[in-house]
Amino acid sequence: MTRQKIVVFTDLDATLLDHDNYSFAKAQSGLDLCRRLQIPVIAVTSKTLDETRIWVERIGLDQRFVFENGGGIHLEDDEIINLGVDYSVLRQIMVKLSSSFPVRGFGDMAAEEIVERTGLSFEEAKIAALRRFSEPFISPETDFEELEKAVAIYGLQVVRGGRFFHLQAAKQSKGNAVAYLLEHFNADCARVISLALGDSPNDFNMFAKVDYPWLVRHPGKRQMIPDIENLKVTSKFGPEGWSEAIVTTLNKL
Ligand SMILES: [Mg+2]
């Protein structure tokens, strides 16, 4: 007998969580539907391990999740799959880059500055700064192409998130982590149907790995729309768009 399983991969910031106040209230109808149908909702985020753990508990998401832009995967038994470059190495390279580029990373910022730039609470900002596989940074008026060339020498890349750039391993991506988990699911299931939801360029590579990719609309900001076959764009913003995508897709399946 063919067993079929539906899996949802989702970005958090500005996708499942409101960009300004981090609320997921407007995503509740979609979350309830997934819970009722026992569909795992797997966070795929640039947040840290400890930050993501808190949101997974708060929202009631699956225990498996991808953190720091695919640098690590947390599995059910607390096992961590390491797909990135160690944070201490990233910091050393960040310091080298700062002599040629106006880069400023989380490692250069006090918790107060992270609070100011993110709207997180002081406690949350301290947890956001506990990095393992990626360094969020700002870099106003940088020649982005030159910066990309400079980091490539170290086997790294720069990924654009909603608020920050992220310095991380060249092969590290949400898409590769999603592919890893899909293989996992495929091993014990005949047919896996997958959805992915996100709002930013760092989400685009996971769109190509799934059956139903959704770009969640972003309010008041120019949003890049990737050229991906079968990509759908929500008509509503943020968490409300998240529910729209989930309900629309699941009703069809
Ligand atoms: Mg986002």
Short mmCIF file of C-alpha atoms and ligand atoms in Angstrom, two decimals:
data_model
loop_
_atom_site.label_atom_id
_atom_site.label_comp_id
_atom_site.label_asym_id
_atom_site.label_seq_id
_atom_site.Cartn_x
_atom_site.Cartn_y
_atom_site.Cartn_z
CA MET A 1 0.00 0.00 0.00
CA THR A 2 1.30 3.44 -0.89
CA ARG A 3 1.69 5.68 2.08
CA GLN A 4 1.45 9.38 1.34
CA LYS A 5 2.76 12.11 3.57
CA ILE A 6 2.46 15.89 3.33
CA VAL A 7 5.25 18.05 4.80
CA VAL A 8 5.37 21.83 5.18
CA PHE A 9 8.69 23.73 5.28
CA THR A 10 8.42 27.32 6.37
CA ASP A 11 10.51 30.41 6.94
CA LEU A 12 9.62 32.27 10.16
CA ASP A 13 10.39 36.03 9.92
CA ALA A 14 7.91 37.91 7.71
CA THR A 15 6.42 34.59 6.62
CA LEU A 16 4.85 32.72 9.55
CA LEU A 17 5.67 35.62 11.89
CA ASP A 18 4.63 39.21 11.30
CA HIS A 19 7.60 41.30 10.14
CA ASP A 20 6.96 44.07 12.67
CA ASN A 21 5.59 42.42 15.81
CA TYR A 22 6.51 38.72 15.37
CA SER A 23 2.87 37.65 15.86
CA PHE A 24 1.60 34.43 14.26
CA ALA A 25 -2.05 35.03 15.23
CA LYS A 26 -3.15 35.51 11.63
CA ALA A 27 -1.59 32.15 10.64
CA GLN A 28 -3.69 30.24 13.16
CA SER A 29 -6.27 28.86 10.71
CA GLY A 30 -3.50 27.35 8.58
CA LEU A 31 -1.70 26.00 11.65
CA ASP A 32 -4.93 24.44 12.96
CA LEU A 33 -5.55 22.76 9.62
CA CYS A 34 -2.04 21.24 9.62
CA ARG A 35 -2.49 20.03 13.19
CA ARG A 36 -5.86 18.45 12.35
CA LEU A 37 -4.37 16.63 9.34
CA GLN A 38 -1.19 15.71 11.31
CA ILE A 39 1.01 17.49 8.79
CA PRO A 40 4.43 18.37 10.22
CA VAL A 41 5.27 22.08 9.93
CA ILE A 42 9.05 22.38 9.87
CA ALA A 43 10.74 25.72 10.56
CA VAL A 44 13.52 26.64 8.11
CA THR A 45 15.00 29.85 9.41
CA SER A 46 18.06 32.07 9.78
CA LYS A 47 17.42 32.13 13.54
CA THR A 48 19.75 30.34 15.95
CA LEU A 49 19.18 26.90 17.49
CA ASP A 50 18.00 28.31 20.82
CA GLU A 51 15.80 31.00 19.23
CA THR A 52 14.16 28.49 16.92
CA ARG A 53 13.56 26.06 19.78
CA ILE A 54 11.59 28.77 21.61
CA TRP A 55 9.44 29.52 18.53
CA VAL A 56 8.87 25.81 17.83
CA GLU A 57 7.47 25.41 21.37
CA ARG A 58 5.49 28.65 21.25
CA ILE A 59 3.80 27.93 17.92
CA GLY A 60 3.64 24.15 18.32
CA LEU A 61 5.75 23.27 15.28
CA ASP A 62 7.49 19.98 14.51
CA GLN A 63 10.51 19.12 16.70
CA ARG A 64 12.63 18.83 13.58
CA PHE A 65 13.82 22.18 12.23
CA VAL A 66 16.50 23.90 10.18
CA PHE A 67 18.35 26.81 11.79
CA GLU A 68 20.92 29.43 10.70
CA ASN A 69 20.01 29.28 7.01
CA GLY A 70 20.65 25.56 6.66
CA GLY A 71 23.84 25.51 8.74
CA GLY A 72 22.29 23.02 11.12
CA ILE A 73 19.35 20.64 11.33
CA HIS A 74 17.80 19.76 14.66
CA LEU A 75 16.28 16.28 14.69
CA GLU A 76 13.67 14.84 17.06
CA ASP A 77 16.16 13.17 19.40
CA ASP A 78 18.12 16.42 19.89
CA GLU A 79 20.66 15.28 17.33
CA ILE A 80 22.25 18.14 15.34
CA ILE A 81 23.31 17.67 11.73
CA ASN A 82 26.14 20.10 10.96
CA LEU A 83 26.09 21.49 7.40
CA GLY A 84 28.04 24.71 7.97
CA VAL A 85 31.34 26.39 8.89
CA ASP A 86 32.12 27.00 12.57
CA TYR A 87 31.21 30.44 13.92
CA SER A 88 34.69 31.18 15.29
CA VAL A 89 36.07 30.78 11.73
CA LEU A 90 33.35 33.08 10.33
CA ARG A 91 34.25 35.74 12.90
CA GLN A 92 37.94 35.60 12.01
CA ILE A 93 37.06 36.16 8.34
CA MET A 94 34.60 38.94 9.25
CA VAL A 95 37.41 40.79 11.01
CA LYS A 96 39.63 40.42 7.92
CA LEU A 97 36.82 41.69 5.65
CA SER A 98 36.26 44.74 7.85
CA SER A 99 39.58 46.22 6.67
CA SER A 100 38.21 46.50 3.08
CA PHE A 101 34.42 46.64 3.54
CA PRO A 102 32.13 48.53 5.94
CA VAL A 103 30.79 45.29 7.47
CA ARG A 104 29.38 45.09 10.99
CA GLY A 105 28.24 41.73 12.33
CA PHE A 106 26.34 40.49 15.38
CA GLY A 107 29.75 39.70 16.92
CA ASP A 108 30.57 43.44 16.73
CA MET A 109 27.27 44.53 18.28
CA ALA A 110 26.22 44.75 21.92
CA ALA A 111 22.81 43.20 22.69
CA GLU A 112 21.34 46.75 22.84
CA GLU A 113 22.23 47.35 19.19
CA ILE A 114 20.70 44.02 18.14
CA VAL A 115 17.54 45.03 20.06
CA GLU A 116 17.46 48.32 18.15
CA ARG A 117 17.96 46.70 14.76
CA THR A 118 15.52 43.79 15.21
CA GLY A 119 12.84 44.87 17.67
CA LEU A 120 13.63 41.77 19.74
CA SER A 121 13.62 41.94 23.54
CA PHE A 122 16.96 42.16 25.33
CA GLU A 123 16.79 38.47 26.35
CA GLU A 124 15.85 37.42 22.81
CA ALA A 125 18.71 39.47 21.36
CA LYS A 126 21.20 37.68 23.60
CA ILE A 127 19.91 34.30 22.34
CA ALA A 128 20.02 35.58 18.72
CA ALA A 129 23.71 36.34 19.20
CA LEU A 130 24.57 32.72 20.14
CA ARG A 131 25.63 31.76 16.63
CA ARG A 132 27.00 28.43 15.36
CA PHE A 133 27.10 28.50 11.56
CA SER A 134 26.34 32.01 10.28
CA GLU A 135 27.05 35.67 11.01
CA PRO A 136 24.31 38.23 10.31
CA PHE A 137 25.73 41.61 9.37
CA ILE A 138 24.93 45.01 7.95
CA SER A 139 27.01 46.62 5.25
CA PRO A 140 25.67 49.96 4.07
CA GLU A 141 26.82 51.15 0.64
CA THR A 142 29.00 48.12 -0.03
CA ASP A 143 29.87 47.01 -3.54
CA PHE A 144 28.04 43.70 -3.17
CA GLU A 145 29.80 42.01 -6.09
CA GLU A 146 33.22 42.85 -4.68
CA LEU A 147 32.16 41.55 -1.27
CA GLU A 148 30.90 38.29 -2.81
CA LYS A 149 34.24 37.79 -4.58
CA ALA A 150 36.16 38.47 -1.37
CA VAL A 151 34.20 35.91 0.70
CA ALA A 152 34.31 33.26 -2.06
CA ILE A 153 38.09 33.04 -1.55
CA TYR A 154 37.35 31.60 1.91
CA GLY A 155 34.73 29.14 0.62
CA LEU A 156 31.95 31.32 1.96
CA GLN A 157 28.96 33.21 0.57
CA VAL A 158 26.76 36.14 1.48
CA VAL A 159 23.00 35.53 1.64
CA ARG A 160 20.42 38.31 1.84
CA GLY A 161 17.76 37.90 4.51
CA GLY A 162 14.92 40.26 5.37
CA ARG A 163 16.92 42.45 7.78
CA PHE A 164 20.54 41.35 7.45
CA PHE A 165 23.10 39.85 5.17
CA HIS A 166 24.44 36.51 6.40
CA LEU A 167 28.00 35.26 6.07
CA GLN A 168 28.03 31.46 5.84
CA ALA A 169 29.49 28.40 4.07
CA ALA A 170 29.28 28.47 0.26
CA LYS A 171 27.17 25.29 0.10
CA GLN A 172 25.01 26.16 3.08
CA SER A 173 21.42 26.90 2.14
CA LYS A 174 17.86 26.37 3.26
CA GLY A 175 17.39 24.40 0.03
CA ASN A 176 20.16 21.91 0.80
CA ALA A 177 18.83 21.37 4.32
CA VAL A 178 15.30 20.85 2.96
CA ALA A 179 16.69 18.33 0.43
CA TYR A 180 18.40 16.50 3.29
CA LEU A 181 15.15 16.26 5.26
CA LEU A 182 13.14 15.22 2.20
CA GLU A 183 15.51 12.29 1.69
CA HIS A 184 14.89 11.43 5.33
CA PHE A 185 11.12 11.47 4.78
CA ASN A 186 11.38 9.59 1.48
CA ALA A 187 13.18 6.74 3.24
CA ASP A 188 10.10 5.76 5.26
CA CYS A 189 7.35 6.92 2.98
CA ALA A 190 6.29 6.02 -0.53
CA ARG A 191 5.20 9.49 -1.57
CA VAL A 192 6.10 12.76 0.08
CA ILE A 193 4.22 15.88 -0.99
CA SER A 194 6.07 19.00 0.07
CA LEU A 195 5.24 22.68 0.47
CA ALA A 196 7.66 25.54 1.13
CA LEU A 197 6.80 29.08 2.20
CA GLY A 198 9.11 32.08 2.40
CA ASP A 199 9.42 35.78 1.60
CA SER A 200 13.11 36.52 0.93
CA PRO A 201 15.94 35.57 -1.46
CA ASN A 202 17.40 33.21 1.16
CA ASP A 203 14.19 31.17 0.80
CA PHE A 204 14.31 30.87 -3.00
CA ASN A 205 16.57 27.81 -3.14
CA MET A 206 14.14 25.76 -1.04
CA PHE A 207 11.34 26.63 -3.48
CA ALA A 208 13.05 24.56 -6.17
CA LYS A 209 13.13 21.46 -3.91
CA VAL A 210 9.40 21.14 -3.21
CA ASP A 211 6.14 20.38 -5.03
CA TYR A 212 4.28 23.52 -3.92
CA PRO A 213 6.45 26.63 -3.45
CA TRP A 214 4.80 29.80 -2.12
CA LEU A 215 6.21 33.30 -1.93
CA VAL A 216 4.52 35.07 0.97
CA ARG A 217 3.98 38.73 0.24
CA HIS A 218 5.82 41.37 2.15
CA PRO A 219 4.15 44.67 3.09
CA GLY A 220 5.62 48.01 2.08
CA LYS A 221 8.85 46.73 0.60
CA ARG A 222 10.04 45.97 -2.89
CA GLN A 223 10.06 42.20 -3.04
CA MET A 224 12.09 40.11 -5.46
CA ILE A 225 10.05 37.42 -7.22
CA PRO A 226 12.20 34.53 -8.45
CA ASP A 227 11.59 32.91 -11.80
CA ILE A 228 10.54 29.47 -10.57
CA GLU A 229 8.06 27.31 -12.40
CA ASN A 230 4.86 26.66 -10.38
CA LEU A 231 5.76 29.32 -7.78
CA LYS A 232 2.66 30.96 -6.37
CA VAL A 233 2.48 34.33 -4.65
CA THR A 234 0.01 34.96 -1.83
CA SER A 235 -2.39 37.87 -2.16
CA LYS A 236 -2.23 38.56 1.59
CA PHE A 237 0.81 39.62 3.62
CA GLY A 238 2.90 37.69 6.16
CA PRO A 239 1.10 35.21 8.46
CA GLU A 240 -2.25 35.90 6.81
CA GLY A 241 -0.69 34.99 3.45
CA TRP A 242 0.80 31.91 5.13
CA SER A 243 -2.67 30.62 6.02
CA GLU A 244 -3.94 31.50 2.56
CA ALA A 245 -1.18 29.35 0.98
CA ILE A 246 -1.73 26.41 3.34
CA VAL A 247 -5.52 26.37 3.04
CA THR A 248 -5.43 26.81 -0.77
CA THR A 249 -2.91 24.00 -1.28
CA LEU A 250 -4.35 21.51 1.19
CA ASN A 251 -7.88 21.98 -0.14
CA LYS A 252 -6.55 20.96 -3.54
CA LEU A 253 -4.78 17.81 -2.29
MG MG B 1 11.78 35.83 6.06
#
